[in-house]
Amino acid sequence: MHFLKPGFYLALMPSWVPRPLAMVYFTGACEVLGGLGLLIAPLRPAAAWGLILLLAAVLPANVKMFQDERRKGWTPAAGFLALRLPLQAVLVWWVCRAGLSG
């Protein structure tokens, strides 16, 4: 979706991120390449570490999305986004299992 609907991701980008449109495309490419890398055994560890770094790098955008929605009150969307933040840790665990174990 980074390539099909970049405007959605631009709205999530914290203001301090340089070249936001380039970052939207870059993170999209990293997601695709990381996912493909997990499918290729010799690349699996490097892909896993890359995806873990990517998950850490996009965390500020997820926090911003939550904060923006929270300013409207405790809406259902704010609740969903609040639950999404700890999901980042689950995703890191999942990537570790897929790419770093065995």
N, CA and C atoms as an extended XYZ file, in Angstrom:
306
Properties=species:S:1:pos:R:3:atomname:S:1:resname:S:1:resid:I:1 pbc="F F F"
N         0.816       -1.198        0.000 N   MET     1
C         0.000        0.000        0.000 CA  MET     1
C         0.864        1.268        0.000 C   MET     1
N         2.106        1.144        0.415 N   HIS     2
C         2.997        2.305        0.409 CA  HIS     2
C         3.101        2.910       -0.982 C   HIS     2
N         3.012        2.069       -1.994 N   PHE     3
C         3.186        2.530       -3.367 CA  PHE     3
C         1.859        2.931       -4.004 C   PHE     3
N         0.765        2.347       -3.550 N   LEU     4
C        -0.540        2.629       -4.122 CA  LEU     4
C        -1.244        3.804       -3.450 C   LEU     4
N        -1.032        3.964       -2.148 N   LYS     5
C        -1.685        5.035       -1.389 CA  LYS     5
C        -0.666        5.748       -0.497 C   LYS     5
N         0.355        6.371       -1.091 N   PRO     6
C         1.392        7.002       -0.269 CA  PRO     6
C         0.871        8.150        0.590 C   PRO     6
N        -0.216        8.793        0.162 N   GLY     7
C        -0.763        9.904        0.944 CA  GLY     7
C        -1.183        9.486        2.341 C   GLY     7
N        -1.717        8.283        2.472 N   PHE     8
C        -2.107        7.772        3.788 CA  PHE     8
C        -0.893        7.737        4.713 C   PHE     8
N         0.221        7.228        4.197 N   TYR     9
C         1.430        7.092        5.006 CA  TYR     9
C         2.091        8.441        5.260 C   TYR     9
N         1.975        9.360        4.301 N   LEU    10
C         2.526       10.704        4.507 CA  LEU    10
C         1.862       11.386        5.700 C   LEU    10
N         0.562       11.170        5.854 N   ALA    11
C        -0.160       11.777        6.975 CA  ALA    11
C         0.308       11.234        8.320 C   ALA    11
N         0.876       10.045        8.326 N   LEU    12
C         1.350        9.429        9.571 CA  LEU    12
C         2.768        9.854        9.935 C   LEU    12
N         3.472       10.393        8.979 N   MET    13
C         4.888       10.682        9.148 CA  MET    13
C         5.110       11.821       10.139 C   MET    13
N         5.916       11.592       11.175 N   PRO    14
C         6.250       12.697       12.085 CA  PRO    14
C         6.943       13.830       11.315 C   PRO    14
N         6.729       15.048       11.760 N   SER    15
C         7.242       16.220       11.032 CA  SER    15
C         8.764       16.271       10.982 C   SER    15
N         9.446       15.593       11.900 N   TRP    16
C        10.904       15.664       11.935 CA  TRP    16
C        11.577       14.693       10.956 C   TRP    16
N        10.797       13.854       10.285 N   VAL    17
C        11.370       12.890        9.341 CA  VAL    17
C        11.721       13.611        8.040 C   VAL    17
N        12.970       13.512        7.585 N   PRO    18
C        13.349       14.174        6.340 CA  PRO    18
C        12.799       13.424        5.119 C   PRO    18
N        12.514       14.152        4.066 N   ARG    19
C        12.041       13.605        2.795 CA  ARG    19
C        10.948       12.552        3.020 C   ARG    19
N         9.810       12.972        3.540 N   PRO    20
C         8.775       12.015        3.933 CA  PRO    20
C         8.281       11.109        2.805 C   PRO    20
N         8.087       11.629        1.593 N   LEU    21
C         7.606       10.758        0.518 CA  LEU    21
C         8.643        9.687        0.186 C   LEU    21
N         9.908       10.072        0.160 N   ALA    22
C        10.967        9.091       -0.089 CA  ALA    22
C        10.982        8.034        1.019 C   ALA    22
N        10.721        8.453        2.254 N   MET    23
C        10.691        7.499        3.368 CA  MET    23
C         9.512        6.536        3.253 C   MET    23
N         8.369        7.030        2.759 N   VAL    24
C         7.217        6.147        2.561 CA  VAL    24
C         7.588        5.048        1.572 C   VAL    24
N         8.180        5.436        0.453 N   TYR    25
C         8.568        4.440       -0.545 CA  TYR    25
C         9.679        3.526       -0.026 C   TYR    25
N        10.628        4.111        0.694 N   PHE    26
C        11.739        3.318        1.233 CA  PHE    26
C        11.240        2.258        2.214 C   PHE    26
N        10.357        2.668        3.141 N   THR    27
C         9.867        1.695        4.112 CA  THR    27
C         9.003        0.629        3.442 C   THR    27
N         8.264        1.017        2.412 N   GLY    28
C         7.487        0.025        1.667 CA  GLY    28
C         8.395       -0.994        0.996 C   GLY    28
N         9.468       -0.500        0.376 N   ALA    29
C        10.419       -1.404       -0.276 CA  ALA    29
C        11.092       -2.314        0.760 C   ALA    29
N        11.408       -1.761        1.919 N   CYS    30
C        12.023       -2.571        2.981 CA  CYS    30
C        11.093       -3.676        3.448 C   CYS    30
N         9.802       -3.366        3.567 N   GLU    31
C         8.838       -4.392        3.976 CA  GLU    31
C         8.790       -5.531        2.961 C   GLU    31
N         8.709       -5.153        1.684 N   VAL    32
C         8.621       -6.174        0.625 CA  VAL    32
C         9.900       -7.011        0.585 C   VAL    32
N        11.038       -6.336        0.557 N   LEU    33
C        12.311       -7.059        0.483 CA  LEU    33
C        12.552       -7.904        1.733 C   LEU    33
N        12.175       -7.375        2.893 N   GLY    34
C        12.334       -8.154        4.132 CA  GLY    34
C        11.470       -9.396        4.118 C   GLY    34
N        10.233       -9.257        3.676 N   GLY    35
C         9.354      -10.419        3.590 CA  GLY    35
C         9.871      -11.459        2.622 C   GLY    35
N        10.346      -10.995        1.472 N   LEU    36
C        10.928      -11.930        0.502 CA  LEU    36
C        12.184      -12.582        1.059 C   LEU    36
N        12.990      -11.799        1.771 N   GLY    37
C        14.217      -12.334        2.359 CA  GLY    37
C        13.955      -13.438        3.364 C   GLY    37
N        12.828      -13.357        4.066 N   LEU    38
C        12.495      -14.419        5.021 CA  LEU    38
C        12.195      -15.742        4.322 C   LEU    38
N        11.845      -15.676        3.050 N   LEU    39
C        11.532      -16.888        2.294 CA  LEU    39
C        12.767      -17.603        1.758 C   LEU    39
N        13.922      -16.929        1.803 N   ILE    40
C        15.155      -17.478        1.237 CA  ILE    40
C        16.109      -17.782        2.394 C   ILE    40
N        16.304      -19.057        2.662 N   ALA    41
C        17.031      -19.498        3.863 CA  ALA    41
C        18.342      -18.758        4.122 C   ALA    41
N        19.242      -18.611        3.122 N   PRO    42
C        20.505      -17.931        3.435 CA  PRO    42
C        20.328      -16.446        3.795 C   PRO    42
N        19.231      -15.845        3.344 N   LEU    43
C        18.992      -14.423        3.621 CA  LEU    43
C        18.157      -14.190        4.878 C   LEU    43
N        17.605      -15.257        5.426 N   ARG    44
C        16.644      -15.147        6.525 CA  ARG    44
C        17.167      -14.330        7.714 C   ARG    44
N        18.365      -14.593        8.242 N   PRO    45
C        18.817      -13.800        9.401 CA  PRO    45
C        18.960      -12.309        9.080 C   PRO    45
N        19.545      -11.978        7.945 N   ALA    46
C        19.707      -10.564        7.575 CA  ALA    46
C        18.348       -9.907        7.367 C   ALA    46
N        17.425      -10.620        6.731 N   ALA    47
C        16.082      -10.079        6.515 CA  ALA    47
C        15.378       -9.861        7.850 C   ALA    47
N        15.540      -10.785        8.771 N   ALA    48
C        14.910      -10.645       10.083 CA  ALA    48
C        15.438       -9.416       10.813 C   ALA    48
N        16.760       -9.246       10.826 N   TRP    49
C        17.316       -8.068       11.490 CA  TRP    49
C        16.861       -6.785       10.811 C   TRP    49
N        16.791       -6.803        9.492 N   GLY    50
C        16.300       -5.624        8.774 CA  GLY    50
C        14.861       -5.300        9.131 C   GLY    50
N        14.023       -6.326        9.225 N   LEU    51
C        12.620       -6.103        9.592 CA  LEU    51
C        12.481       -5.640       11.036 C   LEU    51
N        13.321       -6.154       11.914 N   ILE    52
C        13.297       -5.711       13.314 CA  ILE    52
C        13.661       -4.229       13.392 C   ILE    52
N        14.682       -3.837       12.649 N   LEU    53
C        15.061       -2.411       12.613 CA  LEU    53
C        13.946       -1.569       12.008 C   LEU    53
N        13.297       -2.085       10.986 N   LEU    54
C        12.191       -1.363       10.365 CA  LEU    54
C        11.038       -1.182       11.352 C   LEU    54
N        10.710       -2.236       12.083 N   LEU    55
C         9.645       -2.127       13.081 CA  LEU    55
C         9.983       -1.069       14.132 C   LEU    55
N        11.236       -0.994       14.520 N   ALA    56
C        11.652        0.039       15.473 CA  ALA    56
C        11.568        1.428       14.838 C   ALA    56
N        11.930        1.521       13.565 N   ALA    57
C        11.934        2.815       12.887 CA  ALA    57
C        10.525        3.365       12.657 C   ALA    57
N         9.545        2.494       12.446 N   VAL    58
C         8.186        2.982       12.189 CA  VAL    58
C         7.387        3.183       13.477 C   VAL    58
N         7.937        2.803       14.604 N   LEU    59
C         7.228        2.987       15.867 CA  LEU    59
C         6.832        4.444       16.107 C   LEU    59
N         7.698        5.434       15.833 N   PRO    60
C         7.263        6.827       16.025 CA  PRO    60
C         6.025        7.197       15.199 C   PRO    60
N         5.903        6.660       14.008 N   ALA    61
C         4.710        6.941       13.201 CA  ALA    61
C         3.473        6.317       13.840 C   ALA    61
N         3.625        5.132       14.412 N   ASN    62
C         2.497        4.493       15.092 CA  ASN    62
C         2.097        5.274       16.349 C   ASN    62
N         3.080        5.787       17.057 N   VAL    63
C         2.798        6.613       18.239 CA  VAL    63
C         2.086        7.892       17.812 C   VAL    63
N         2.555        8.523       16.744 N   LYS    64
C         1.924        9.748       16.241 CA  LYS    64
C         0.481        9.489       15.837 C   LYS    64
N         0.241        8.375       15.163 N   MET    65
C        -1.107        8.045       14.736 CA  MET    65
C        -2.019        7.908       15.966 C   MET    65
N        -1.543        7.250       16.996 N   PHE    66
C        -2.316        7.110       18.231 CA  PHE    66
C        -2.560        8.476       18.869 C   PHE    66
N        -1.516        9.286       18.986 N   GLN    67
C        -1.654       10.597       19.624 CA  GLN    67
C        -2.636       11.486       18.862 C   GLN    67
N        -2.552       11.471       17.537 N   ASP    68
C        -3.470       12.276       16.727 CA  ASP    68
C        -4.917       11.858       16.965 C   ASP    68
N        -5.160       10.561       17.012 N   GLU    69
C        -6.522       10.068       17.231 CA  GLU    69
C        -6.960       10.317       18.670 C   GLU    69
N        -6.053       10.175       19.608 N   ARG    70
C        -6.376       10.349       21.034 CA  ARG    70
C        -6.802       11.772       21.332 C   ARG    70
N        -6.305       12.741       20.576 N   ARG    71
C        -6.708       14.140       20.775 CA  ARG    71
C        -8.209       14.329       20.557 C   ARG    71
N        -8.820       13.410       19.829 N   LYS    72
C       -10.269       13.453       19.587 CA  LYS    72
C       -11.043       12.814       20.734 C   LYS    72
N       -10.343       12.222       21.681 N   GLY    73
C       -10.972       11.513       22.789 CA  GLY    73
C       -10.698       10.027       22.655 C   GLY    73
N       -11.305        9.260       23.561 N   TRP    74
C       -11.115        7.806       23.510 CA  TRP    74
C       -12.118        7.207       22.539 C   TRP    74
N       -11.820        7.385       21.280 N   THR    75
C       -12.656        6.831       20.222 CA  THR    75
C       -12.311        5.358       20.045 C   THR    75
N       -13.174        4.599       19.358 N   PRO    76
C       -12.794        3.207       19.052 CA  PRO    76
C       -11.469        3.129       18.289 C   PRO    76
N       -11.240        4.081       17.395 N   ALA    77
C        -9.973        4.082       16.648 CA  ALA    77
C        -8.793        4.294       17.586 C   ALA    77
N        -8.947        5.186       18.576 N   ALA    78
C        -7.862        5.418       19.538 CA  ALA    78
C        -7.584        4.152       20.336 C   ALA    78
N        -8.634        3.447       20.707 N   GLY    79
C        -8.447        2.185       21.427 CA  GLY    79
C        -7.716        1.165       20.593 C   GLY    79
N        -8.100        1.050       19.326 N   PHE    80
C        -7.422        0.129       18.412 CA  PHE    80
C        -5.952        0.499       18.262 C   PHE    80
N        -5.687        1.795       18.086 N   LEU    81
C        -4.301        2.241       17.900 CA  LEU    81
C        -3.480        2.058       19.172 C   LEU    81
N        -4.125        2.178       20.342 N   ALA    82
C        -3.418        1.929       21.600 CA  ALA    82
C        -2.998        0.465       21.684 C   ALA    82
N        -3.877       -0.428       21.244 N   LEU    83
C        -3.536       -1.856       21.250 CA  LEU    83
C        -2.471       -2.182       20.210 C   LEU    83
N        -2.425       -1.382       19.160 N   ARG    84
C        -1.459       -1.634       18.094 CA  ARG    84
C        -0.020       -1.400       18.562 C   ARG    84
N         0.170       -0.488       19.495 N   LEU    85
C         1.537       -0.179       19.948 CA  LEU    85
C         2.240       -1.395       20.549 C   LEU    85
N         1.637       -2.111       21.495 N   PRO    86
C         2.334       -3.304       21.997 CA  PRO    86
C         2.397       -4.425       20.956 C   PRO    86
N         1.556       -4.338       19.931 N   LEU    87
C         1.626       -5.332       18.861 CA  LEU    87
C         2.991       -5.290       18.164 C   LEU    87
N         3.652       -4.138       18.196 N   GLN    88
C         4.987       -4.043       17.609 CA  GLN    88
C         5.923       -5.076       18.247 C   GLN    88
N         5.820       -5.254       19.555 N   ALA    89
C         6.661       -6.246       20.240 CA  ALA    89
C         6.318       -7.655       19.775 C   ALA    89
N         5.041       -7.920       19.564 N   VAL    90
C         4.620       -9.233       19.069 CA  VAL    90
C         5.186       -9.456       17.662 C   VAL    90
N         5.154       -8.420       16.837 N   LEU    91
C         5.704       -8.545       15.479 CA  LEU    91
C         7.206       -8.799       15.515 C   LEU    91
N         7.909       -8.129       16.424 N   VAL    92
C         9.356       -8.375       16.555 CA  VAL    92
C         9.587       -9.832       16.955 C   VAL    92
N         8.808      -10.327       17.919 N   TRP    93
C         8.935      -11.736       18.329 CA  TRP    93
C         8.678      -12.663       17.137 C   TRP    93
N         7.641      -12.370       16.368 N   TRP    94
C         7.274      -13.189       15.215 CA  TRP    94
C         8.395      -13.210       14.172 C   TRP    94
N         8.964      -12.048       13.904 N   VAL    95
C        10.083      -11.975       12.955 CA  VAL    95
C        11.275      -12.761       13.483 C   VAL    95
N        11.531      -12.664       14.781 N   CYS    96
C        12.635      -13.437       15.381 CA  CYS    96
C        12.404      -14.933       15.189 C   CYS    96
N        11.181      -15.377       15.442 N   ARG    97
C        10.865      -16.809       15.273 CA  ARG    97
C        11.027      -17.239       13.816 C   ARG    97
N        10.595      -16.374       12.904 N   ALA    98
C        10.638      -16.726       11.474 CA  ALA    98
C        12.052      -16.658       10.904 C   ALA    98
N        12.838      -15.711       11.387 N   GLY    99
C        14.122      -15.492       10.735 CA  GLY    99
C        15.364      -15.792       11.531 C   GLY    99
N        15.253      -15.917       12.847 N   LEU   100
C        16.457      -16.096       13.662 CA  LEU   100
C        16.495      -17.416       14.414 C   LEU   100
N        15.418      -18.152       14.397 N   SER   101
C        15.440      -19.421       15.125 CA  SER   101
C        15.601      -20.583       14.156 C   SER   101
N        16.608      -21.324       14.378 N   GLY   102
C        16.810      -22.554       13.640 CA  GLY   102
C        17.385      -22.399       12.315 C   GLY   102
